[in-house]
Amino acid sequence: MFGRFERTVALRYLRARKGERFASVIALFSLVGISLGVATLIIVMAVMNGFKADLMGRILGLHGDLNVYAYGQVIRDYKDDAALIRRVPGVTQVLPMTQGTVLAEAGRYSTGAMLEGLAQEDLRNWKALSDGIMEGSLDEFQGDSAVAVGVTLAERAGLHVGSSLTILSPNGQATPFGTMPRVRKLHVALVFDANWNDYNSNIILMPLAASQKFLMMGDGVSLMQVSTSDPLNVRPVSRQITEALNDPRLQVLDWTQSANGFLDAVTVEQNVMFLILTLIILVAAFNVISSLIMMVKDKTRDIAVLRTFGASRGSVMRIFLMCGASVGVVGTVVGTGLGICFALNIERIRHVLESLTGTDLFNPEVYFLARLPARLVWSQVVEVAVLSLALSLLATLYPSWRAAKTDPVEALRHE
């Protein structure tokens, strides 16, 4: 499509000469603008993808793909129900758990927390927590006085393995003087890091039998947390569990019902950010138009001479197409490389910036996650690059067409 003649002339026009530097400076700004726009779009999309993947992974890993409740009641025959659920195809894990709100005190520190009880073997198989044990051993998670706390709660309260922790439950026994809250002094057997700040700071784990006794649930549990082999296709499994249990008192709630609104909000925000940041590339494309129009204006005499020597209108149009497209191609390539490198090393860059500025750029208490996530989706990178190239090419069409329409007789007459 582009011959040697067009390539040679286009390359010569791109090199600024004395008296022609202004148009080249605008072209350079256009190249920088396209590069920054493409890089910013790739980085932001990678961070949004990382947020979505990490949030979904944490939500499903810590709260299960679906949960079985008996609203306002305790599940008494949970062992038989758990056995029925385990036989449903696609179910990989069932965790019977107790839950209750407590007040936790350690020294002069006190905070509200959620007390969750589960069996030692279930905690061992719960990889989202057992893989993040910071202190202690799972073998110590047994008896009536052992608890496991998150790393954030441990840091705030000054807790370590062996430290004392007092919990108070508002659900107590009725007495002639009113309801007396239940208080128990415990020791920390485990400190875990769930990579989810809200979980690390608000959850206290207790062996199942001890929690049942403390929360006065008898031999029952509050819920059964279920994991599946395919979380994205959880609805059929949810229906099969409902049919297998065949108990109107039990309700099955999967993540698409409990957390889908939150994930949908992240998806909408991701799409809106894509549209907003695309405007950066669009503005840079307008700069390409302005720089190319100025180049055509400066090269009017050259165009007339080329046409007089026999260059066709197609050749002239291809020359200026190459001039404008080269800015878009180089800017896209540079921006894509910069965006990929930044996204792959964003956590290291964050640590460097934090050490230089002395500030916390990513507070886990605000963003829920313990690190800045980034996940490159290569199909999106290709989409951004193609979009940038397309906008850059479209920006060159009108100035190139105007250059091809130049009448050599009129141009030389005015020169």
Short mmCIF file of C-alpha atoms in Angstrom, two decimals:
data_model
loop_
_atom_site.label_atom_id
_atom_site.label_comp_id
_atom_site.label_asym_id
_atom_site.label_seq_id
_atom_site.Cartn_x
_atom_site.Cartn_y
_atom_site.Cartn_z
CA MET A 1 0.00 0.00 0.00
CA PHE A 2 2.80 2.44 0.89
CA GLY A 3 5.62 2.56 -1.63
CA ARG A 4 9.20 3.57 -1.09
CA PHE A 5 8.52 7.04 -2.48
CA GLU A 6 5.71 7.72 0.03
CA ARG A 7 7.77 6.35 2.93
CA THR A 8 10.79 8.50 2.06
CA VAL A 9 8.81 11.73 1.74
CA ALA A 10 6.79 11.04 4.90
CA LEU A 11 9.96 10.38 6.91
CA ARG A 12 11.47 13.61 5.61
CA TYR A 13 8.39 15.60 6.60
CA LEU A 14 8.47 14.13 10.11
CA ARG A 15 12.00 15.42 10.68
CA ALA A 16 11.74 19.03 11.80
CA ARG A 17 13.84 21.54 9.95
CA LYS A 18 14.59 25.15 10.69
CA GLY A 19 11.41 27.21 10.57
CA GLU A 20 9.17 24.11 10.76
CA ARG A 21 9.66 23.09 14.37
CA PHE A 22 6.31 24.31 15.67
CA ALA A 23 4.28 21.64 13.87
CA SER A 24 6.77 19.00 14.97
CA VAL A 25 6.48 20.12 18.59
CA ILE A 26 2.69 19.71 18.38
CA ALA A 27 3.20 16.25 16.85
CA LEU A 28 5.54 15.38 19.73
CA PHE A 29 2.92 16.49 22.26
CA SER A 30 0.37 14.36 20.40
CA LEU A 31 2.68 11.34 20.66
CA VAL A 32 3.20 11.93 24.39
CA GLY A 33 -0.54 12.39 24.88
CA ILE A 34 -1.39 9.15 23.11
CA SER A 35 1.30 7.30 25.08
CA LEU A 36 0.07 8.60 28.43
CA GLY A 37 -3.56 7.95 27.51
CA VAL A 38 -2.91 4.36 26.48
CA ALA A 39 -0.69 3.69 29.50
CA THR A 40 -3.20 5.22 31.92
CA LEU A 41 -6.07 3.25 30.44
CA ILE A 42 -4.15 -0.05 30.65
CA ILE A 43 -3.03 0.62 34.25
CA VAL A 44 -6.49 1.65 35.48
CA MET A 45 -8.18 -1.31 33.78
CA ALA A 46 -5.58 -3.68 35.29
CA VAL A 47 -6.15 -2.24 38.78
CA MET A 48 -9.93 -2.46 38.38
CA ASN A 49 -9.61 -6.07 37.19
CA GLY A 50 -7.39 -6.81 40.19
CA PHE A 51 -9.88 -5.24 42.59
CA LYS A 52 -12.74 -7.24 41.11
CA ALA A 53 -10.82 -10.54 41.12
CA ASP A 54 -9.51 -10.04 44.67
CA LEU A 55 -12.87 -8.94 46.02
CA MET A 56 -14.61 -11.91 44.43
CA GLY A 57 -11.90 -14.28 45.65
CA ARG A 58 -12.07 -12.94 49.21
CA ILE A 59 -15.86 -12.86 49.31
CA LEU A 60 -16.17 -16.42 48.07
CA GLY A 61 -13.15 -17.72 49.96
CA LEU A 62 -14.20 -16.30 53.32
CA HIS A 63 -17.98 -16.34 53.03
CA GLY A 64 -18.56 -19.32 50.78
CA ASP A 65 -20.22 -19.68 47.39
CA LEU A 66 -23.55 -20.18 49.14
CA ASN A 67 -24.86 -20.42 52.69
CA VAL A 68 -27.69 -22.40 54.28
CA TYR A 69 -29.61 -20.53 56.99
CA ALA A 70 -32.56 -21.10 59.28
CA TYR A 71 -33.58 -17.47 59.70
CA GLY A 72 -34.21 -16.60 63.32
CA GLN A 73 -33.54 -20.20 64.36
CA VAL A 74 -30.71 -22.62 65.04
CA ILE A 75 -30.03 -25.52 62.65
CA ARG A 76 -30.33 -28.53 64.97
CA ASP A 77 -29.78 -31.51 62.66
CA TYR A 78 -26.86 -29.89 60.90
CA LYS A 79 -24.79 -33.09 60.71
CA ASP A 80 -27.45 -34.89 58.67
CA ASP A 81 -28.07 -31.77 56.56
CA ALA A 82 -24.32 -31.37 55.92
CA ALA A 83 -24.12 -34.99 54.80
CA LEU A 84 -26.97 -34.40 52.33
CA ILE A 85 -25.28 -31.27 50.98
CA ARG A 86 -21.92 -33.04 50.51
CA ARG A 87 -23.62 -35.60 48.26
CA VAL A 88 -24.79 -32.88 45.84
CA PRO A 89 -22.65 -32.85 42.65
CA GLY A 90 -20.35 -29.83 42.53
CA VAL A 91 -20.08 -29.30 46.30
CA THR A 92 -16.47 -29.33 47.50
CA GLN A 93 -16.75 -28.24 51.15
CA VAL A 94 -19.38 -27.72 53.86
CA LEU A 95 -18.51 -25.76 57.02
CA PRO A 96 -21.09 -25.81 59.83
CA MET A 97 -20.57 -22.60 61.82
CA THR A 98 -21.98 -20.66 64.74
CA GLN A 99 -22.12 -16.87 64.75
CA GLY A 100 -22.73 -14.29 67.42
CA THR A 101 -21.90 -10.68 68.20
CA VAL A 102 -19.59 -10.14 71.18
CA LEU A 103 -17.57 -7.44 72.88
CA ALA A 104 -13.86 -8.25 72.98
CA GLU A 105 -11.53 -6.77 75.62
CA ALA A 106 -7.77 -7.02 75.94
CA GLY A 107 -6.18 -4.78 78.53
CA ARG A 108 -7.53 -1.28 77.93
CA TYR A 109 -8.61 -2.06 74.38
CA SER A 110 -12.19 -3.09 73.60
CA THR A 111 -14.12 -3.51 70.35
CA GLY A 112 -17.18 -5.17 68.94
CA ALA A 113 -16.50 -8.37 67.01
CA MET A 114 -18.18 -11.33 65.38
CA LEU A 115 -17.58 -14.64 67.12
CA GLU A 116 -17.55 -17.59 64.71
CA GLY A 117 -17.29 -21.19 65.82
CA LEU A 118 -16.14 -24.09 63.67
CA ALA A 119 -14.50 -27.45 64.16
CA GLN A 120 -10.71 -27.75 64.19
CA GLU A 121 -10.68 -30.04 61.15
CA ASP A 122 -12.93 -27.65 59.24
CA LEU A 123 -10.55 -24.78 60.00
CA ARG A 124 -7.65 -26.92 58.78
CA ASN A 125 -9.48 -27.51 55.47
CA TRP A 126 -10.53 -23.87 55.15
CA LYS A 127 -7.57 -22.78 53.00
CA ALA A 128 -8.54 -19.10 52.94
CA LEU A 129 -7.60 -18.97 56.64
CA SER A 130 -5.37 -21.98 57.32
CA ASP A 131 -2.91 -20.87 54.62
CA GLY A 132 -2.60 -17.46 56.32
CA ILE A 133 -1.67 -18.50 59.86
CA MET A 134 0.89 -16.01 61.17
CA GLU A 135 1.40 -17.30 64.73
CA GLY A 136 0.49 -20.46 66.59
CA SER A 137 -0.53 -23.93 65.47
CA LEU A 138 -3.81 -25.49 64.43
CA ASP A 139 -3.21 -28.25 66.98
CA GLU A 140 -3.78 -25.67 69.74
CA PHE A 141 -7.17 -24.69 68.37
CA GLN A 142 -9.21 -26.89 70.70
CA GLY A 143 -10.78 -26.88 74.15
CA ASP A 144 -13.10 -24.35 75.77
CA SER A 145 -10.72 -21.40 76.04
CA ALA A 146 -8.79 -21.24 72.74
CA VAL A 147 -9.52 -18.60 70.11
CA ALA A 148 -8.02 -17.39 66.83
CA VAL A 149 -7.87 -13.68 65.98
CA GLY A 150 -6.99 -11.70 62.88
CA VAL A 151 -3.66 -9.96 62.53
CA THR A 152 -5.23 -6.47 62.54
CA LEU A 153 -7.14 -7.11 65.77
CA ALA A 154 -3.99 -8.63 67.28
CA GLU A 155 -1.93 -5.54 66.42
CA ARG A 156 -4.53 -3.10 67.79
CA ALA A 157 -5.03 -5.02 71.04
CA GLY A 158 -1.39 -6.07 71.46
CA LEU A 159 -2.24 -9.76 71.29
CA HIS A 160 0.11 -12.68 70.64
CA VAL A 161 -0.16 -16.43 71.02
CA GLY A 162 -0.84 -17.07 74.71
CA SER A 163 -2.28 -13.60 75.39
CA SER A 164 -5.54 -13.30 77.34
CA LEU A 165 -8.72 -12.07 75.68
CA THR A 166 -12.07 -11.52 77.36
CA ILE A 167 -15.31 -11.76 75.38
CA LEU A 168 -18.76 -10.69 76.50
CA SER A 169 -22.00 -11.84 74.88
CA PRO A 170 -25.19 -9.78 75.33
CA ASN A 171 -27.25 -12.98 75.09
CA GLY A 172 -27.18 -14.21 78.66
CA GLN A 173 -29.40 -16.02 81.11
CA ALA A 174 -32.50 -14.41 82.60
CA THR A 175 -32.30 -13.67 86.34
CA PRO A 176 -34.54 -11.83 88.79
CA PHE A 177 -32.31 -8.82 88.20
CA GLY A 178 -32.60 -9.01 84.40
CA THR A 179 -30.57 -10.69 81.69
CA MET A 180 -26.98 -11.18 82.76
CA PRO A 181 -24.44 -11.11 79.89
CA ARG A 182 -22.07 -14.03 79.56
CA VAL A 183 -18.36 -13.34 80.08
CA ARG A 184 -15.46 -15.66 79.40
CA LYS A 185 -11.70 -15.23 79.61
CA LEU A 186 -9.85 -16.95 76.76
CA HIS A 187 -6.30 -17.30 75.43
CA VAL A 188 -5.11 -16.66 71.88
CA ALA A 189 -4.06 -19.89 70.14
CA LEU A 190 -3.76 -18.59 66.57
CA VAL A 191 -3.18 -15.32 64.73
CA PHE A 192 -4.25 -15.42 61.07
CA ASP A 193 -4.07 -13.12 58.07
CA ALA A 194 -7.04 -13.47 55.70
CA ASN A 195 -5.78 -10.71 53.36
CA TRP A 196 -9.07 -8.94 54.04
CA ASN A 197 -8.81 -6.11 56.53
CA ASP A 198 -12.45 -6.25 57.60
CA TYR A 199 -12.11 -9.95 58.43
CA ASN A 200 -8.74 -9.49 60.14
CA SER A 201 -10.10 -6.80 62.45
CA ASN A 202 -13.61 -8.04 63.29
CA ILE A 203 -13.60 -11.86 63.43
CA ILE A 204 -12.78 -14.09 66.41
CA LEU A 205 -12.76 -17.84 65.81
CA MET A 206 -13.57 -20.40 68.51
CA PRO A 207 -13.82 -24.22 68.44
CA LEU A 208 -17.35 -25.28 67.51
CA ALA A 209 -18.27 -27.05 70.77
CA ALA A 210 -17.02 -24.16 72.91
CA SER A 211 -18.87 -21.58 70.82
CA GLN A 212 -22.11 -23.56 71.01
CA LYS A 213 -21.85 -23.59 74.77
CA PHE A 214 -20.94 -19.90 75.04
CA LEU A 215 -23.67 -18.75 72.62
CA MET A 216 -26.18 -21.15 74.20
CA MET A 217 -27.01 -22.92 70.93
CA GLY A 218 -27.02 -26.43 72.33
CA ASP A 219 -26.05 -28.83 69.55
CA GLY A 220 -27.03 -26.45 66.75
CA VAL A 221 -25.26 -24.09 64.35
CA SER A 222 -26.14 -20.73 62.82
CA LEU A 223 -25.38 -21.61 59.21
CA MET A 224 -23.60 -23.99 56.87
CA GLN A 225 -21.07 -22.39 54.53
CA VAL A 226 -20.78 -24.26 51.21
CA SER A 227 -18.04 -24.06 48.56
CA THR A 228 -18.47 -25.37 45.02
CA SER A 229 -16.20 -26.40 42.17
CA ASP A 230 -17.57 -23.70 39.84
CA PRO A 231 -18.61 -20.49 41.67
CA LEU A 232 -19.70 -18.82 38.42
CA ASN A 233 -22.27 -21.57 37.89
CA VAL A 234 -23.58 -21.77 41.45
CA ARG A 235 -27.30 -21.41 40.75
CA PRO A 236 -27.91 -25.06 39.66
CA VAL A 237 -26.04 -26.32 42.74
CA SER A 238 -28.14 -24.03 44.94
CA ARG A 239 -31.36 -25.47 43.49
CA GLN A 240 -30.13 -29.06 43.98
CA ILE A 241 -29.23 -28.34 47.63
CA THR A 242 -32.70 -26.88 48.23
CA GLU A 243 -34.28 -30.02 46.74
CA ALA A 244 -31.97 -32.34 48.71
CA LEU A 245 -32.72 -30.65 52.06
CA ASN A 246 -36.46 -30.41 51.39
CA ASP A 247 -36.95 -28.35 54.54
CA PRO A 248 -38.99 -25.11 54.35
CA ARG A 249 -37.21 -23.78 57.45
CA LEU A 250 -33.85 -23.79 55.65
CA GLN A 251 -33.01 -21.07 53.13
CA VAL A 252 -30.18 -21.29 50.58
CA LEU A 253 -28.56 -17.97 49.66
CA ASP A 254 -25.77 -17.96 47.04
CA TRP A 255 -23.24 -15.22 46.35
CA THR A 256 -25.09 -13.96 43.26
CA GLN A 257 -27.90 -12.91 45.60
CA SER A 258 -25.87 -11.63 48.54
CA ALA A 259 -22.84 -9.99 46.87
CA ASN A 260 -23.74 -9.63 43.21
CA GLY A 261 -24.88 -6.02 43.64
CA PHE A 262 -21.47 -5.06 45.00
CA LEU A 263 -19.64 -6.80 42.14
CA ASP A 264 -22.02 -5.24 39.60
CA ALA A 265 -21.16 -1.82 41.00
CA VAL A 266 -17.46 -2.54 40.47
CA THR A 267 -18.19 -3.62 36.88
CA VAL A 268 -20.18 -0.45 36.16
CA GLU A 269 -17.39 1.68 37.63
CA GLN A 270 -14.87 -0.18 35.47
CA ASN A 271 -16.86 0.53 32.31
CA VAL A 272 -17.32 4.20 33.19
CA MET A 273 -13.60 4.60 33.89
CA PHE A 274 -12.85 3.05 30.50
CA LEU A 275 -15.08 5.60 28.75
CA ILE A 276 -13.67 8.54 30.71
CA LEU A 277 -10.03 7.62 30.14
CA THR A 278 -10.67 6.99 26.45
CA LEU A 279 -11.23 10.76 26.21
CA ILE A 280 -7.50 11.24 26.92
CA ILE A 281 -6.67 9.32 23.76
CA LEU A 282 -9.38 11.23 21.89
CA VAL A 283 -7.88 14.58 22.92
CA ALA A 284 -4.46 13.39 21.75
CA ALA A 285 -6.04 12.35 18.45
CA PHE A 286 -7.35 15.91 17.99
CA ASN A 287 -3.80 17.12 18.53
CA VAL A 288 -2.76 14.82 15.68
CA ILE A 289 -5.38 16.50 13.48
CA SER A 290 -4.13 19.99 14.35
CA SER A 291 -0.47 19.10 13.82
CA LEU A 292 -1.22 17.41 10.50
CA ILE A 293 -3.30 20.37 9.28
CA MET A 294 -0.41 22.69 10.08
CA MET A 295 1.96 20.35 8.25
CA VAL A 296 -0.30 20.33 5.17
CA LYS A 297 -0.45 24.14 5.30
CA ASP A 298 3.35 24.41 5.50
CA LYS A 299 3.85 21.84 2.71
CA THR A 300 1.39 23.36 0.21
CA ARG A 301 4.18 24.32 -2.19
CA ASP A 302 5.82 20.91 -1.82
CA ILE A 303 2.51 19.20 -2.58
CA ALA A 304 2.09 21.32 -5.72
CA VAL A 305 5.61 20.45 -6.90
CA LEU A 306 5.05 16.72 -6.24
CA ARG A 307 1.78 16.81 -8.17
CA THR A 308 3.52 18.65 -11.03
CA PHE A 309 6.22 15.96 -11.16
CA GLY A 310 3.54 13.30 -11.55
CA ALA A 311 2.62 12.23 -7.99
CA SER A 312 -1.00 11.15 -7.85
CA ARG A 313 -3.55 12.34 -5.34
CA GLY A 314 -3.40 8.87 -3.77
CA SER A 315 0.34 9.18 -3.25
CA VAL A 316 -0.03 12.58 -1.58
CA MET A 317 -2.79 11.25 0.65
CA ARG A 318 -0.69 8.21 1.63
CA ILE A 319 2.28 10.44 2.50
CA PHE A 320 0.29 12.42 5.06
CA LEU A 321 -1.51 9.33 6.28
CA MET A 322 1.90 7.88 7.13
CA CYS A 323 2.93 11.10 8.87
CA GLY A 324 -0.12 11.08 11.15
CA ALA A 325 -0.37 7.32 11.59
CA SER A 326 3.29 7.04 12.58
CA VAL A 327 2.62 9.35 15.54
CA GLY A 328 -0.32 7.16 16.57
CA VAL A 329 1.57 3.89 16.11
CA VAL A 330 4.67 5.02 18.02
CA GLY A 331 2.55 6.57 20.77
CA THR A 332 0.43 3.42 21.08
CA VAL A 333 3.47 1.11 21.21
CA VAL A 334 5.23 3.26 23.80
CA GLY A 335 2.06 3.66 25.89
CA THR A 336 1.26 -0.05 25.75
CA GLY A 337 4.75 -1.01 26.88
CA LEU A 338 4.72 1.61 29.65
CA GLY A 339 1.27 0.54 30.86
CA ILE A 340 2.17 -3.17 30.93
CA CYS A 341 5.43 -2.56 32.81
CA PHE A 342 3.70 -0.29 35.34
CA ALA A 343 0.81 -2.69 35.90
CA LEU A 344 3.13 -5.68 36.42
CA ASN A 345 5.24 -3.79 38.99
CA ILE A 346 2.57 -1.56 40.56
CA GLU A 347 3.03 -2.97 44.07
CA ARG A 348 6.80 -2.35 43.99
CA ILE A 349 6.23 1.15 42.65
CA ARG A 350 3.77 1.80 45.48
CA HIS A 351 6.33 0.76 48.10
CA VAL A 352 8.97 3.01 46.51
CA LEU A 353 6.61 6.00 46.44
CA GLU A 354 5.55 5.37 50.04
CA SER A 355 9.17 5.23 51.19
CA LEU A 356 9.98 8.46 49.32
CA THR A 357 6.92 10.43 50.46
CA GLY A 358 6.49 8.87 53.88
CA THR A 359 2.72 8.49 53.33
CA ASP A 360 0.36 5.53 53.15
CA LEU A 361 -0.91 5.52 49.56
CA PHE A 362 -3.08 2.40 49.98
CA ASN A 363 -4.73 2.16 53.38
CA PRO A 364 -6.16 -1.37 53.81
CA GLU A 365 -8.74 -0.07 56.29
CA VAL A 366 -10.24 2.06 53.51
CA TYR A 367 -9.84 -0.27 50.52
CA PHE A 368 -10.57 -3.57 52.36
CA LEU A 369 -7.57 -5.30 50.71
CA ALA A 370 -4.08 -5.68 52.13
CA ARG A 371 -2.26 -4.84 48.87
CA LEU A 372 -2.81 -2.93 45.66
CA PRO A 373 -4.06 -5.52 43.17
CA ALA A 374 -3.44 -5.45 39.42
CA ARG A 375 -4.48 -8.09 36.93
CA LEU A 376 -3.70 -7.68 33.23
CA VAL A 377 -6.32 -9.05 30.86
CA TRP A 378 -4.50 -9.29 27.54
CA SER A 379 -7.69 -9.04 25.51
CA GLN A 380 -8.30 -5.64 27.11
CA VAL A 381 -4.73 -4.56 26.35
CA VAL A 382 -5.32 -5.46 22.70
CA GLU A 383 -8.64 -3.57 22.74
CA VAL A 384 -6.95 -0.43 24.09
CA ALA A 385 -4.14 -0.65 21.51
CA VAL A 386 -6.59 -1.19 18.62
CA LEU A 387 -8.78 1.68 19.87
CA SER A 388 -5.78 4.01 20.00
CA LEU A 389 -4.62 3.01 16.53
CA ALA A 390 -8.13 3.42 15.12
CA LEU A 391 -8.58 6.91 16.61
CA SER A 392 -5.14 7.95 15.40
CA LEU A 393 -5.86 6.70 11.89
CA LEU A 394 -9.26 8.42 11.78
CA ALA A 395 -7.60 11.65 12.90
CA THR A 396 -5.33 11.60 9.84
CA LEU A 397 -8.05 11.05 7.23
CA TYR A 398 -9.38 14.61 6.87
CA PRO A 399 -6.00 16.44 6.73
CA SER A 400 -4.66 13.82 4.30
CA TRP A 401 -7.75 14.17 2.12
CA ARG A 402 -7.35 17.97 2.10
CA ALA A 403 -3.71 17.58 1.08
CA ALA A 404 -4.70 15.27 -1.79
CA LYS A 405 -7.33 17.80 -2.96
CA THR A 406 -4.75 20.60 -3.28
CA ASP A 407 -4.78 22.12 -6.78
CA PRO A 408 -1.13 22.44 -7.90
CA VAL A 409 -1.89 25.32 -10.29
CA GLU A 410 -3.57 27.45 -7.60
CA ALA A 411 -0.90 26.56 -5.04
CA LEU A 412 2.00 27.54 -7.33
CA ARG A 413 0.22 30.69 -8.47
CA HIS A 414 -0.06 31.97 -4.91
CA GLU A 415 3.55 30.93 -4.16
#
